[in-house]
CSV table of C-alpha atoms in Angstrom, one decimal:
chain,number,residue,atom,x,y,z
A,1,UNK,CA,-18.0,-0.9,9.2
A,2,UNK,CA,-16.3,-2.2,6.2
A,3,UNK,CA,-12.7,-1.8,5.3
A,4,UNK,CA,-11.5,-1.1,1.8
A,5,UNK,CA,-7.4,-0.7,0.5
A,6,UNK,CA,-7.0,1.6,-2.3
A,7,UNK,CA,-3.4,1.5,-3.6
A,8,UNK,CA,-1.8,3.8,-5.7
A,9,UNK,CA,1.1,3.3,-7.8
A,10,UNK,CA,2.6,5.4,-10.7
A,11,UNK,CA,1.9,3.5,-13.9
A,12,UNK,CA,5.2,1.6,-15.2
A,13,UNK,CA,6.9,3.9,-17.7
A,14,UNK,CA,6.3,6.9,-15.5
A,15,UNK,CA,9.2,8.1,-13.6
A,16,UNK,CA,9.7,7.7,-10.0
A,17,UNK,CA,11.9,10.5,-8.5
A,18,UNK,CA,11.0,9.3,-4.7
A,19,UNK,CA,11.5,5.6,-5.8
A,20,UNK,CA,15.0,6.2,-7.2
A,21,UNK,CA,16.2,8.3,-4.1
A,22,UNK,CA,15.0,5.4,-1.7
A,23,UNK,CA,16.8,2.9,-4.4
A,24,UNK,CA,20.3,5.2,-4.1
A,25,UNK,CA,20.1,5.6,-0.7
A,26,UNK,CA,19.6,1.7,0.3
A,27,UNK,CA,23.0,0.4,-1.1
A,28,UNK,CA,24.9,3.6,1.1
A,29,UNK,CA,22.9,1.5,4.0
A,30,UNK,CA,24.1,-1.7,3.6
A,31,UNK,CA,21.8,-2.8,1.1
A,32,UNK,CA,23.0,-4.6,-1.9
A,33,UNK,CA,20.3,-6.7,-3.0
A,34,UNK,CA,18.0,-4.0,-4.5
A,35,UNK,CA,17.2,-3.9,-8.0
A,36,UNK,CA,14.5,-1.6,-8.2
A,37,UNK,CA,12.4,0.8,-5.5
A,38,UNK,CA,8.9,1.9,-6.5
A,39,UNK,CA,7.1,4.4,-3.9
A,40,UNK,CA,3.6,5.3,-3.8
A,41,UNK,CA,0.0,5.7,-1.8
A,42,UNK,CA,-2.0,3.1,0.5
A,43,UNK,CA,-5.0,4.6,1.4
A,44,UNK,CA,-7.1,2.6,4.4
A,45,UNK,CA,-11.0,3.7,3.8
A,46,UNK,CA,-13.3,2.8,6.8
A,47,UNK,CA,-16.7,2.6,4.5
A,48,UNK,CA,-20.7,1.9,6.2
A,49,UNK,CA,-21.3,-1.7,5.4
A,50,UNK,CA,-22.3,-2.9,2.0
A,51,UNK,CA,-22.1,-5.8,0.0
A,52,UNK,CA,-18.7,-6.2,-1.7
A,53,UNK,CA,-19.2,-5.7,-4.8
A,54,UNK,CA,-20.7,-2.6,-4.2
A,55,UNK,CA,-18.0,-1.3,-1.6
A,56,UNK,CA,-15.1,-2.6,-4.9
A,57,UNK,CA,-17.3,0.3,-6.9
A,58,UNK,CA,-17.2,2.8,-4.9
A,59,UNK,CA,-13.9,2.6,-3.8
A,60,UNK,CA,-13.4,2.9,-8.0
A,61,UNK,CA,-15.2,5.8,-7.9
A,62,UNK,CA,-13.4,7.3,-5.1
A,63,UNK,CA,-9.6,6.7,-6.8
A,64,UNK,CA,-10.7,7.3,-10.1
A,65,UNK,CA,-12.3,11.1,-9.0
A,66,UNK,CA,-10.0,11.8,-6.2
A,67,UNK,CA,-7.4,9.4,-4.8
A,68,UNK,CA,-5.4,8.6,-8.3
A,69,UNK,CA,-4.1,10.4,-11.2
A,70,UNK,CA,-5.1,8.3,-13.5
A,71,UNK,CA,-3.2,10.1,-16.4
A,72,UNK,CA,0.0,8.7,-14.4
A,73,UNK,CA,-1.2,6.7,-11.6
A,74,UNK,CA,-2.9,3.1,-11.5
A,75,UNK,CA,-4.6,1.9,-9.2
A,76,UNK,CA,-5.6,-1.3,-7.4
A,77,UNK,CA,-9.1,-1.7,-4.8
A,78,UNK,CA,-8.8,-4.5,-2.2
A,79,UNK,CA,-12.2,-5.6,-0.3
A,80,UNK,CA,-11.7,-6.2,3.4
A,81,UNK,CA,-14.1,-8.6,5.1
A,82,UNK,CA,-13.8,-9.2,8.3
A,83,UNK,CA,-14.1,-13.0,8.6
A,84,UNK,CA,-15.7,-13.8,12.0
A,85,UNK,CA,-13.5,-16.9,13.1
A,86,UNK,CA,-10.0,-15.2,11.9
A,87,UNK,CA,-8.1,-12.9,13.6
A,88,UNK,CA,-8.4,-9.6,11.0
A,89,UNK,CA,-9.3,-9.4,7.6
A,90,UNK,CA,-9.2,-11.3,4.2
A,91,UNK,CA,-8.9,-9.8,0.8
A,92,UNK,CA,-12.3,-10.5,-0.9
A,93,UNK,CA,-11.0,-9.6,-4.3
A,94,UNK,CA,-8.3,-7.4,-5.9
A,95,UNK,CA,-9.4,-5.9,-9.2
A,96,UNK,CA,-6.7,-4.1,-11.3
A,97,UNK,CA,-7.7,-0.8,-12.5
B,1,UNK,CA,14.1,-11.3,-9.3
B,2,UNK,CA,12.1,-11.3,-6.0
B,3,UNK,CA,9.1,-8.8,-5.7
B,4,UNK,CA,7.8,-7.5,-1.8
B,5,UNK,CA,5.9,-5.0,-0.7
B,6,UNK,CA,6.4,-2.6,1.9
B,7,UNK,CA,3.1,-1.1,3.7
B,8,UNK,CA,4.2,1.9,6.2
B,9,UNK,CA,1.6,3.5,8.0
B,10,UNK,CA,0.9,6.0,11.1
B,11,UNK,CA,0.3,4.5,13.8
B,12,UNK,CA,-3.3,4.5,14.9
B,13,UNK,CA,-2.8,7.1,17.6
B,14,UNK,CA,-0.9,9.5,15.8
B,15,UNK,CA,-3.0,12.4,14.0
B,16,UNK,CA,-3.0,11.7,9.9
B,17,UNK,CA,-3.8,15.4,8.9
B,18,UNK,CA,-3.1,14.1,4.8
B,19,UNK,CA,-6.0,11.4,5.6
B,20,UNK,CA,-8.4,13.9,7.2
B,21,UNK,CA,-7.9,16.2,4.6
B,22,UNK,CA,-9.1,13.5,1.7
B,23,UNK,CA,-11.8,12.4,4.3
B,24,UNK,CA,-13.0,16.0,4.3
B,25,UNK,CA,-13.1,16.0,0.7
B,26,UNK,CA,-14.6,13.0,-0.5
B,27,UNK,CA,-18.1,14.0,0.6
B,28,UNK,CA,-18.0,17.0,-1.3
B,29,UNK,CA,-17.6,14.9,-4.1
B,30,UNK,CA,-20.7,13.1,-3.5
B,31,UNK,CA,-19.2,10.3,-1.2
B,32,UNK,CA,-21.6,9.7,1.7
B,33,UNK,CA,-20.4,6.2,3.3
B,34,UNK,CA,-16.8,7.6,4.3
B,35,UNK,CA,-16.3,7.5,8.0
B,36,UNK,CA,-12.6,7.3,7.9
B,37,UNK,CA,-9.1,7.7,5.6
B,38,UNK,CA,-5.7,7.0,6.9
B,39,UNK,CA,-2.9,7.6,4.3
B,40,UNK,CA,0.2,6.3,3.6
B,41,UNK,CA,3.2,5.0,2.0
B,42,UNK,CA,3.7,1.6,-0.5
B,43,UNK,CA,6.8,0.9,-1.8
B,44,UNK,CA,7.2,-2.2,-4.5
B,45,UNK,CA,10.9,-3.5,-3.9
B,46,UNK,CA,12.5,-5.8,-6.3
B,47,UNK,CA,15.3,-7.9,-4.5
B,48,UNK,CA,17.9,-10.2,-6.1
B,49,UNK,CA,16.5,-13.9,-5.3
B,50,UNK,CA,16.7,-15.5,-2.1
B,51,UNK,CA,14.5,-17.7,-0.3
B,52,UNK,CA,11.3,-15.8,1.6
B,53,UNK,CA,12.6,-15.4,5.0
B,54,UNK,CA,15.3,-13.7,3.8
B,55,UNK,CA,13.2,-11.9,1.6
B,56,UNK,CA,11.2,-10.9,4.6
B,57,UNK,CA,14.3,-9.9,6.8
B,58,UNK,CA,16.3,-8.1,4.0
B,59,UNK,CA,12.8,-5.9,3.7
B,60,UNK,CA,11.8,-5.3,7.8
B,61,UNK,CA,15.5,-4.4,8.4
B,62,UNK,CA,14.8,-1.5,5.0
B,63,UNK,CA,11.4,-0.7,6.8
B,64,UNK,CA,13.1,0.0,10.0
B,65,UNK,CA,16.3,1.8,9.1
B,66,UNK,CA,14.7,3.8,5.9
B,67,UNK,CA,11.3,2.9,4.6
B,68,UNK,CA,9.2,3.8,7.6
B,69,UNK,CA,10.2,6.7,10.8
B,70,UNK,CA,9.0,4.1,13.4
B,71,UNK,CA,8.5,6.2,16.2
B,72,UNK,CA,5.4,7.0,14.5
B,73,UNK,CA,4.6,4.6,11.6
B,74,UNK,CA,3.9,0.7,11.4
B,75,UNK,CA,4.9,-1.4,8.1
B,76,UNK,CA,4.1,-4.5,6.6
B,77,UNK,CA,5.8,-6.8,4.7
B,78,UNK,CA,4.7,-9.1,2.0
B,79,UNK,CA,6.9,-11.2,0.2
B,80,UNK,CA,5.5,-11.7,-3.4
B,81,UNK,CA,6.6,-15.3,-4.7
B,82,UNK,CA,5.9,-15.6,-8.4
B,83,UNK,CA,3.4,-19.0,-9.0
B,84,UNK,CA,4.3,-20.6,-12.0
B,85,UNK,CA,1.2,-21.7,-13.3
B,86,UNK,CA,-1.4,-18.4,-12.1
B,87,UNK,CA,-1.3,-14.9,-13.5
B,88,UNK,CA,1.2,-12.5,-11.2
B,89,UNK,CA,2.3,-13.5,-7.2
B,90,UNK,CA,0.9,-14.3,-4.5
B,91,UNK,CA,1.7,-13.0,-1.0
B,92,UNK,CA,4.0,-15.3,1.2
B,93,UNK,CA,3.3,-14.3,4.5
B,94,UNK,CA,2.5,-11.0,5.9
B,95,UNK,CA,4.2,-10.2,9.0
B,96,UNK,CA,2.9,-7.0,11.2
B,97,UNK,CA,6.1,-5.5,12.4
């Protein structure tokens, strides 16, 4: 079993409705330090095991058809593989979509 | 300015009816390989500066009182420190809360 991260972000100059309330709401908790809040999706995909470049493109395939916007929304694929000595997973590669 | 991410996520026990749903769907769409989607929530925070473990308790103590409902959710946080000399950051640390 392979595990892939899809994250999904609204693209820069889009606004962030949900972003903003979080960024109002933090100072009424104490919170001074905040400059700027940015909400979106983390999607954890348990995939059948293939080689990592070929997990990277589907995951593509997957955000570009069904878990992103892309009009509005960018995207970013991260490769879990799980390294046998480590406890969990390492990042094989993060490619900016 | 000081960038960290905030990763808040179901916990594996609890039912993730949004992840099931896109699970369902991506077959359909001629994805085969899928044998599991959990969704959730990302949030990009930019903090005034401060050194990383303050960074990283500024951003739990968010997590815990607004960013995740942790009867039910796990987060992660990843403090981003900008490197000088390579494109973008690079995570600090990333504790599992």
């Amino acid at each position: 079993m392979a595990r892939v991260l899809v994250d999904v972000m609204l693209k820069p100059e889009i606004l962030d409705p949900q972003g903003q309330a979080v960024q109002r709401a933090l100072p009424r908790m104490g919170f001074d330090s905040v400059t700027s809040v940015r909400q979106g999706k983390r999607f954890e995909l348990e995939l059948e095991d293939a080689d990592p470049a070929t997990l990277q493109a589907t995951a593509e395939a997957m955000a570009e058809k069904l878990l992103a916007n892309t009009v509005i929304e960018d995207f970013k694929v991260t490769v879990l593989v799980e390294d046998a000595g480590a406890r969990g997973a390492a990042p094989v590669n993060t490619e900016n979509a």
